[in-house]
Short mmCIF file of C-alpha atoms in Angstrom, two decimals:
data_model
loop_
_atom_site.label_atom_id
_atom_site.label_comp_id
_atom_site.label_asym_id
_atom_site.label_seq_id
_atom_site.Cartn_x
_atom_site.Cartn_y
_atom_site.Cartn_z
CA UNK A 179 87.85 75.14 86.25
CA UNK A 180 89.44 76.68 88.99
CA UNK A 181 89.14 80.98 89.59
CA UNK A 182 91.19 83.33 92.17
CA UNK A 183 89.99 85.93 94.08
CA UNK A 184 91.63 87.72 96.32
CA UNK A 185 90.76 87.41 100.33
CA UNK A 186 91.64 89.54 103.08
CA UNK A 187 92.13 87.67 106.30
CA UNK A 188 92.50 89.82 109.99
CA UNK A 189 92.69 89.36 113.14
CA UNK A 190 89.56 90.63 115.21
CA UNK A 191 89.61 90.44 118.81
CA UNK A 192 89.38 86.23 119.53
CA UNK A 193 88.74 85.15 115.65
CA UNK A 194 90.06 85.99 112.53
CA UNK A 195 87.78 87.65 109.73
CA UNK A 196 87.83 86.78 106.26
CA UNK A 197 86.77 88.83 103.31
CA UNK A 198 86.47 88.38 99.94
CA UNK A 199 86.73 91.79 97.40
CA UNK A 200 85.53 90.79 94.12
CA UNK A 201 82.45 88.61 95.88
CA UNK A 202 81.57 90.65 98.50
CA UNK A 203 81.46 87.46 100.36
CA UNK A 204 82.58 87.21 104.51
CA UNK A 205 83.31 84.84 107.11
CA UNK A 206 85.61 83.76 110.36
CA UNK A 207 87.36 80.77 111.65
CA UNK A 208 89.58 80.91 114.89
CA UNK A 209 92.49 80.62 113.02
CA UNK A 210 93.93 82.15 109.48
CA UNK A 211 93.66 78.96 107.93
CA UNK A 212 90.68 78.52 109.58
CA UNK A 213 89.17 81.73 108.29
CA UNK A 214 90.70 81.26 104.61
CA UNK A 215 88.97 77.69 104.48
CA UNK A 216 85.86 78.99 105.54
CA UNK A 217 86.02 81.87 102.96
CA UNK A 218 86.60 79.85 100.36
CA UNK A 219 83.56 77.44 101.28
CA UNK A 220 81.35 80.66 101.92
CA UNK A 221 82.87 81.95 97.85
CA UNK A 222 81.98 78.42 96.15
CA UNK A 223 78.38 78.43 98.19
CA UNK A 224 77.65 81.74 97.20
CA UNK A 225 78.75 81.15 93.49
CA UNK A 226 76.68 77.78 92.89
CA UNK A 227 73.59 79.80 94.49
CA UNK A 228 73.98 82.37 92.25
CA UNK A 229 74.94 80.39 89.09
CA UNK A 230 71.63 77.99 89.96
CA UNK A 231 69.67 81.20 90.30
CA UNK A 232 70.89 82.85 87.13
CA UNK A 233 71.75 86.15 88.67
CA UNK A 234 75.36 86.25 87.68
CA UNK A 235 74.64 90.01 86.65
CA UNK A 236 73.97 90.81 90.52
CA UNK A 237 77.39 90.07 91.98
CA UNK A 238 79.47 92.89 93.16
CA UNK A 239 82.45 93.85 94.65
CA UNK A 240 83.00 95.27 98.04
CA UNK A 241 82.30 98.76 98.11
CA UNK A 242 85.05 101.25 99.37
CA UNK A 243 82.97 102.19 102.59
CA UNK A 244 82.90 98.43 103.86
CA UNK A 245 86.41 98.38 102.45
CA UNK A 246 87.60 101.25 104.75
CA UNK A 247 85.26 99.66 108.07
CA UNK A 248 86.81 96.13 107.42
CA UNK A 249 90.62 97.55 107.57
CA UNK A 250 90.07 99.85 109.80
CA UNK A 251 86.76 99.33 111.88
CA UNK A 252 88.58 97.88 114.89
CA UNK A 253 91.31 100.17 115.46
CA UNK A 254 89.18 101.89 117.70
CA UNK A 255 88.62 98.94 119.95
CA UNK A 256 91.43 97.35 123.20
CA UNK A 257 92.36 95.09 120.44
CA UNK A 258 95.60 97.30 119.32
CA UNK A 259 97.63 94.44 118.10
CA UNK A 260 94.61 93.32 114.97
CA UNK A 261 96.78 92.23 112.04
CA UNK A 262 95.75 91.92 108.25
CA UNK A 263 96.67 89.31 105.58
CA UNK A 264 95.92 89.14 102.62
CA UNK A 265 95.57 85.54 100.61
CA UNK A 266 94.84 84.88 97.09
CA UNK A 267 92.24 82.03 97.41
CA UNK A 268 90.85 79.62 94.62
CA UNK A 269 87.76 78.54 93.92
CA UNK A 270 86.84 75.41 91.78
CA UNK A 271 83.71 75.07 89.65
CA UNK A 272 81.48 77.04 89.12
CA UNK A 273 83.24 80.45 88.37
CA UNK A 274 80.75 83.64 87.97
CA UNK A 275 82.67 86.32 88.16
#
């Protein structure tokens, strides 16, 4: 079984960030398909441990207020040219969400 979720992949300073809005799940890579591979392992570990620990009920989205500092936390920094992507990754067995 294979689910999508939807990741959010910017530039931030020398690495790209990756974030994932129905997991609440994060992670980096120095490239975007760097960042999106890593996001997708960080999804899948982060799915098994919570499928092996039967806590399914505990997983939540990303709240608005990390939301709004993810998109928009760095424009205050010398980094003026940060861009944002946004991926649909997929996740294969097990799906929790």
């Amino acid at each position: 079984m294979t689910c999508a979720y939807t990741g959010l992949i910017k530039k931030s300073g020398d690495f790209y960030v990756g974030l994932c809005l129905e997991l609440n799940v994060a992670s980096q890579g120095d490239t975007i398909e760097e960042a999106t591979r890593m996001l997708q392992e960080a999804c899948q570990e982060y799915l098994s441990f919570v499928k092996e620990e039967r806590i399914e009920d505990e997983i939540k989205p990303v709240s608005l207020d990390l939301l709004r500092e993810f998109l928009i936390g760095d424009f205050g920094s010398s980094h003026s040219n940060d861009r944002l992507f946004s991926k649909k990754i997929t996740i294969s067995d097990p799906c929790a969400a």
